[in-house]
GROMACS .gro file of C-alpha atoms in nm:
model
  153
    1MET     CA    1  13.754  13.429  17.342
    2LYS     CA    2  13.385  13.361  17.295
    3LYS     CA    3  13.384  13.578  16.979
    4ILE     CA    4  13.679  13.384  16.835
    5THR     CA    5  13.511  13.050  16.910
    6SER     CA    6  13.186  13.173  16.754
    7PHE     CA    7  13.372  13.296  16.445
    8LEU     CA    8  13.555  12.963  16.403
    9THR     CA    9  13.227  12.777  16.445
   10PHE     CA   10  13.072  13.002  16.179
   11LEU     CA   11  13.360  12.933  15.941
   12LEU     CA   12  13.337  12.558  15.996
   13LEU     CA   13  12.961  12.551  15.950
   14THR     CA   14  12.971  12.758  15.633
   15GLY     CA   15  13.258  12.561  15.483
   16LEU     CA   16  13.485  12.862  15.456
   17PHE     CA   17  13.748  12.734  15.696
   18ILE     CA   18  13.794  12.403  15.519
   19SER     CA   19  13.734  12.444  15.150
   20GLU     CA   20  13.803  12.244  14.840
   21GLY     CA   21  14.168  12.231  14.746
   22ILE     CA   22  14.300  12.353  15.083
   23ALA     CA   23  14.574  12.145  15.238
   24GLN     CA   24  14.476  11.996  15.573
   25ASP     CA   25  14.737  11.805  15.763
   26GLY     CA   26  14.944  11.816  15.447
   27MET     CA   27  14.680  11.682  15.210
   28VAL     CA   28  14.518  11.871  14.923
   29THR     CA   29  14.170  11.745  14.835
   30LEU     CA   30  13.942  11.817  14.540
   31GLU     CA   31  13.586  11.701  14.481
   32SER     CA   32  13.545  11.525  14.149
   33ASN     CA   33  13.272  11.603  13.899
   34TYR     CA   34  13.297  11.247  13.769
   35SER     CA   35  13.227  10.893  13.883
   36PHE     CA   36  13.497  10.704  14.069
   37GLU     CA   37  13.589  10.502  13.760
   38GLU     CA   38  13.597  10.806  13.529
   39THR     CA   39  13.805  11.004  13.778
   40THR     CA   40  14.054  10.718  13.806
   41ASN     CA   41  14.074  10.677  13.428
   42ARG     CA   42  14.121  11.052  13.376
   43LEU     CA   43  14.404  11.060  13.630
   44GLU     CA   44  14.580  10.760  13.478
   45SER     CA   45  14.554  10.916  13.132
   46ALA     CA   46  14.680  11.255  13.251
   47LEU     CA   47  14.981  11.095  13.418
   48THR     CA   48  15.085  10.875  13.127
   49GLU     CA   49  15.019  11.146  12.866
   50ASN     CA   50  15.257  11.372  13.059
   51GLY     CA   51  15.538  11.117  13.065
   52LEU     CA   52  15.500  10.995  13.421
   53THR     CA   53  15.534  10.630  13.510
   54ILE     CA   54  15.256  10.468  13.712
   55PHE     CA   55  15.450  10.228  13.932
   56ARG     CA   56  15.152  10.080  14.112
   57LYS     CA   57  14.778  10.101  14.135
   58VAL     CA   58  14.656   9.991  14.478
   59ASP     CA   59  14.288   9.896  14.497
   60HIS     CA   60  14.211   9.917  14.870
   61GLN     CA   61  13.849   9.812  14.816
   62GLU     CA   62  13.973   9.490  14.657
   63GLY     CA   63  14.212   9.437  14.947
   64ALA     CA   64  13.932   9.479  15.198
   65ALA     CA   65  13.714   9.233  15.007
   66SER     CA   66  13.996   8.977  15.017
   67VAL     CA   67  13.957   8.963  15.396
   68ASP     CA   68  13.576   8.975  15.387
   69MET     CA   69  13.555   9.342  15.479
   70GLU     CA   70  13.383   9.628  15.302
   71LEU     CA   71  13.534   9.956  15.191
   72PRO     CA   72  13.400  10.215  14.949
   73PRO     CA   73  13.599  10.252  14.625
   74THR     CA   74  13.947  10.367  14.727
   75THR     CA   75  14.243  10.357  14.489
   76LEU     CA   76  14.597  10.485  14.533
   77LEU     CA   77  14.811  10.560  14.228
   78ILE     CA   78  15.187  10.568  14.286
   79PHE     CA   79  15.369  10.751  14.009
   80GLY     CA   80  15.672  10.956  13.930
   81ASN     CA   81  15.940  11.089  13.706
   82PRO     CA   82  16.308  11.085  13.810
   83ASN     CA   83  16.354  11.427  13.648
   84LEU     CA   84  16.125  11.574  13.914
   85GLY     CA   85  16.196  11.353  14.214
   86THR     CA   86  16.574  11.326  14.197
   87PRO     CA   87  16.642  11.699  14.251
   88LEU     CA   88  16.424  11.690  14.564
   89MET     CA   89  16.617  11.392  14.699
   90GLN     CA   90  16.944  11.570  14.618
   91CYS     CA   91  16.828  11.861  14.835
   92THR     CA   92  16.709  11.642  15.122
   93PRO     CA   93  16.749  11.263  15.104
   94THR     CA   94  16.471  11.194  15.358
   95VAL     CA   95  16.206  11.315  15.112
   96ALA     CA   96  16.259  10.979  14.940
   97ILE     CA   97  16.025  10.825  15.203
   98ASP     CA   98  15.743  11.025  15.040
   99LEU     CA   99  15.846  10.955  14.682
  100PRO     CA  100  15.736  10.848  14.432
  101GLN     CA  101  15.433  11.075  14.442
  102LYS     CA  102  15.093  10.935  14.529
  103MET     CA  103  14.739  11.039  14.449
  104LEU     CA  104  14.435  10.892  14.621
  105ILE     CA  105  14.088  10.864  14.473
  106TRP     CA  106  13.805  10.763  14.704
  107LYS     CA  107  13.433  10.780  14.756
  108ASP     CA  108  13.356  10.952  15.085
  109GLN     CA  109  13.074  10.859  15.322
  110ASP     CA  110  12.834  11.083  15.127
  111GLY     CA  111  12.921  10.909  14.798
  112GLN     CA  112  13.120  11.207  14.668
  113VAL     CA  113  13.434  11.115  14.475
  114GLN     CA  114  13.746  11.288  14.609
  115VAL     CA  115  14.101  11.324  14.476
  116GLY     CA  116  14.383  11.393  14.721
  117TYR     CA  117  14.759  11.424  14.734
  118ASN     CA  118  15.035  11.537  14.968
  119SER     CA  119  15.104  11.908  14.944
  120PRO     CA  120  15.463  11.982  14.839
  121ASP     CA  121  15.460  12.256  15.107
  122TYR     CA  122  15.390  11.984  15.362
  123LEU     CA  123  15.683  11.781  15.228
  124LYS     CA  124  15.904  12.091  15.244
  125LYS     CA  125  15.816  12.142  15.611
  126ARG     CA  126  15.825  11.773  15.701
  127HIS     CA  127  16.172  11.723  15.559
  128GLY     CA  128  16.315  12.072  15.605
  129ILE     CA  129  16.382  12.103  15.231
  130LYS     CA  130  16.597  12.405  15.153
  131GLY     CA  131  16.717  12.529  14.816
  132CYS     CA  132  16.462  12.345  14.604
  133ASP     CA  133  16.182  12.601  14.587
  134GLN     CA  134  16.177  12.596  14.207
  135GLU     CA  135  16.152  12.216  14.199
  136LEU     CA  136  15.878  12.218  14.466
  137GLN     CA  137  15.681  12.475  14.265
  138LYS     CA  138  15.711  12.258  13.956
  139VAL     CA  139  15.589  11.950  14.146
  140SER     CA  140  15.309  12.151  14.308
  141GLY     CA  141  15.188  12.281  13.972
  142ALA     CA  142  15.199  11.936  13.815
  143LEU     CA  143  15.009  11.769  14.101
  144LYS     CA  144  14.746  12.041  14.097
  145LYS     CA  145  14.706  12.008  13.719
  146PHE     CA  146  14.670  11.629  13.738
  147ALA     CA  147  14.417  11.645  14.022
  148GLN     CA  148  14.213  11.911  13.844
  149THR     CA  149  14.217  11.711  13.521
  150ALA     CA  150  14.102  11.400  13.703
  151ALA     CA  151  13.831  11.582  13.896
  152GLY     CA  152  13.718  11.803  13.608
  153ASN     CA  153  13.765  12.135  13.782
   0.00000   0.00000   0.00000
């Protein structure tokens, strides 16, 4: 047991256990090579250029300021395309609680800009989606592409 604990500690300390782009608790996260503003602009452009509708842009920093609180830059983009989302809802209606898709851009406590989104594998497990593997792969590929475009990696 001590060897296992030491190995896990080693992995955590070296960053191998939790690495960029790995889903943790259902979220995939990428470090951005750009400023917060540039990352946000790149994501918005990638979404609209690929025919997705941005339904809402939620500026959480602005919301915090409205109640005299501070928050580092944190923006949530809510977006979608019925051609991708509808088949998932046809497979399992409860997935609609997690649609449209969302992507979060934030500055972490070290000042590093991050881009994150819910892993389609997480949604598959959460909602017990069966028979939509092709659709989930398509969504997964699209989300990964958008996040990588925004983050520049």
